[in-house]
Amino acid sequence: MRRGAVVGLAPLLVAACGRLQGFGGEAPPLVSFEVVFQGDLAPLRPAGVSDEHALRVALVWGAQWLTEPFCVLPAESPEAAAVIDAGCRDPFGFVPAVVSVSVPIAVDVPATLTLSQLPAADVMVGDVTARVAYATLVVFDDRDDTGTLELSRPRRPPFEFESERGFQPGRPDSLDIIYGASFVTMTAPDQRVAYREGAFDTASAFYPRAGCDPPLPGFSVLAAGGFSAEAALAALLSGGLPPEDPATCAVSAPAETPIVIAARAPAEVQEVGCDERTDDSSIGYRRPVADLSDLASRVVACAHLPSFGTGGGSPASDLIQLVVSGRDSDRCKGLTHYTLRGCFEDVNCADPEWDYTANPPAWWPCGP
Amino acid sequence: MHKREVRVAFQRCFHHLPTVVAAVALTASAARARADDGRRPVDDDFPVQSKGALAVDAGLVLALPATWQTGLSSGIGAGVTRGGRFAWGVRGSWSSATESSLVWTVSQNDFRLRGVAALQQPAGRGVFALRLGLGPTFAYEHRTRNQGARAGLTGSDLETSALAVFPAVDLEGVITLHVLGRWSLVLSGGPTALIADGALRGGWTAQIGAGWQP
């Protein structure tokens, strides 16, 4: 009888040792990545920088972005080619959307980067049955001590009525210096973080890896060897995706593969810290200001409005645009387009909001 | 307000007083008249047959979760008591609550076992009682890491469970209204307290249900 009572009470005694935690306690990370940063930073430092203030590595989710037609169509003149070179970012480069967590890192010392939140829906591409997000790991010197990587944005020259249209002059460039990233461009070997929900659309053109295995459900680390820009353009013209060399592809669970980032000159990788105002290749044509004094510090060209010659869309315009790049000192590349006639939403609008074709500004270097 | 205005207000009020008194008197007399006119007392239409010392009840339980200071735990409870003016018995209940934070979704199941002693006072078809209960509360907790399944977490990274037991005391007011035959409506509720992690934690519990008394 006594033995039976003891046996019966044993589960109770064991249970009494349990500890309820409620909503407290440490939350298990959703995923952890091991990151190794390699290289010598001393020869890579920009002029005037003598040391690293606080080296960190940040996970940056990528944006879906299309370059504007002017940057990918053949340049109609050497001047236009110079503007493309000075003002167009790599059309196959990684474009950041959101900076997630960051942790301190040191050269050749593995660091663990953990996520406690999934990527939000706004960085995932696809529908709820098949969507994916990609991220790059960016090593940067946190010179403003904010603990995170601040993104920069192309800075535009002024245009008429910008304040009335709600445009802001733009935030100053980030002080952070980027020394490396695991995924800089699709035309070079990369290691990227993927987060996948549901199925995977192999025809998706969101940072495509055609020919490679799809990312694992949940988090994974992907690698690809990259494709050439020529191959990419040829594949796009044929309606396909540029293929990767399967031998360079890899898919692994986050715990299985460290992500290795090589130190590079900031000028080579700083575009991964440049976000974009628009992501659909749309262009806002601007009304010229009466006096544009800082053209000397920019590369400019007069060019026709770009057309793919498909016969669709708006009729080709006879307007000549002035395309202006950013300044050499700007962190991010960008273009500004001025026309003597047009509307903010449609340069070919029937009832233009401005028309200076009869009396262009004195500084206007192009024809009407 | 001036005295004159006050006086006018009182006069206006008392102006209708005779009408109100007359209406109440007429209503009362009409009610008496209807009773006298052959309406039988409710005890005749719904006779109470429960005379025994044993009482059983069961019903819906609502309570504050045992170890939380938020949320609403709902479930079922039952009990049996024996006695007259002083009664004793045992009770048990189960209730469950689920709440979320940014990181966790937590479900807590509370199993309450009580030995109870009650002081009862019959009043017409009803019984008022004050009931004191002592006993253990078993709390079974299940936690799920939010977003963990989508991220591919498994095992204890995704879910954890724990069971703990706490000494507890309840003090409830109980109203039993005999409805028909051996059946009654039972309402109870009051404060509770338990000792968890060396601290006294307050709460409350309530039950609505049916009783049966042979």
mmCIF file with all atom_site columns, C-alpha atoms in Angstrom, chain B residues 1-16:
data_model
loop_
_atom_site.group_PDB
_atom_site.id
_atom_site.type_symbol
_atom_site.label_atom_id
_atom_site.label_alt_id
_atom_site.label_comp_id
_atom_site.label_asym_id
_atom_site.label_entity_id
_atom_site.label_seq_id
_atom_site.pdbx_PDB_ins_code
_atom_site.Cartn_x
_atom_site.Cartn_y
_atom_site.Cartn_z
_atom_site.occupancy
_atom_site.B_iso_or_equiv
_atom_site.pdbx_formal_charge
_atom_site.auth_seq_id
_atom_site.auth_comp_id
_atom_site.auth_asym_id
_atom_site.auth_atom_id
_atom_site.pdbx_PDB_model_num
ATOM 1  C CA . MET B 1 1  ? -28.303 77.365 -7.017 1.00 0.00 ? 1  MET B CA 1
ATOM 2  C CA . HIS B 1 2  ? -30.538 79.755 -5.056 1.00 0.00 ? 2  HIS B CA 1
ATOM 3  C CA . LYS B 1 3  ? -32.783 78.599 -2.238 1.00 0.00 ? 3  LYS B CA 1
ATOM 4  C CA . ARG B 1 4  ? -35.783 79.616 -4.294 1.00 0.00 ? 4  ARG B CA 1
ATOM 5  C CA . GLU B 1 5  ? -34.741 77.323 -7.130 1.00 0.00 ? 5  GLU B CA 1
ATOM 6  C CA . VAL B 1 6  ? -34.215 74.465 -4.699 1.00 0.00 ? 6  VAL B CA 1
ATOM 7  C CA . ARG B 1 7  ? -37.615 75.009 -3.205 1.00 0.00 ? 7  ARG B CA 1
ATOM 8  C CA . VAL B 1 8  ? -39.221 75.029 -6.623 1.00 0.00 ? 8  VAL B CA 1
ATOM 9  C CA . ALA B 1 9  ? -37.486 71.822 -7.547 1.00 0.00 ? 9  ALA B CA 1
ATOM 10 C CA . PHE B 1 10 ? -38.698 70.092 -4.375 1.00 0.00 ? 10 PHE B CA 1
ATOM 11 C CA . GLN B 1 11 ? -42.203 71.354 -4.933 1.00 0.00 ? 11 GLN B CA 1
ATOM 12 C CA . ARG B 1 12 ? -42.145 70.054 -8.490 1.00 0.00 ? 12 ARG B CA 1
ATOM 13 C CA . CYS B 1 13 ? -40.946 66.686 -7.249 1.00 0.00 ? 13 CYS B CA 1
ATOM 14 C CA . PHE B 1 14 ? -43.390 66.327 -4.415 1.00 0.00 ? 14 PHE B CA 1
ATOM 15 C CA . HIS B 1 15 ? -46.182 67.507 -6.641 1.00 0.00 ? 15 HIS B CA 1
ATOM 16 C CA . HIS B 1 16 ? -46.125 64.049 -8.257 1.00 0.00 ? 16 HIS B CA 1
#
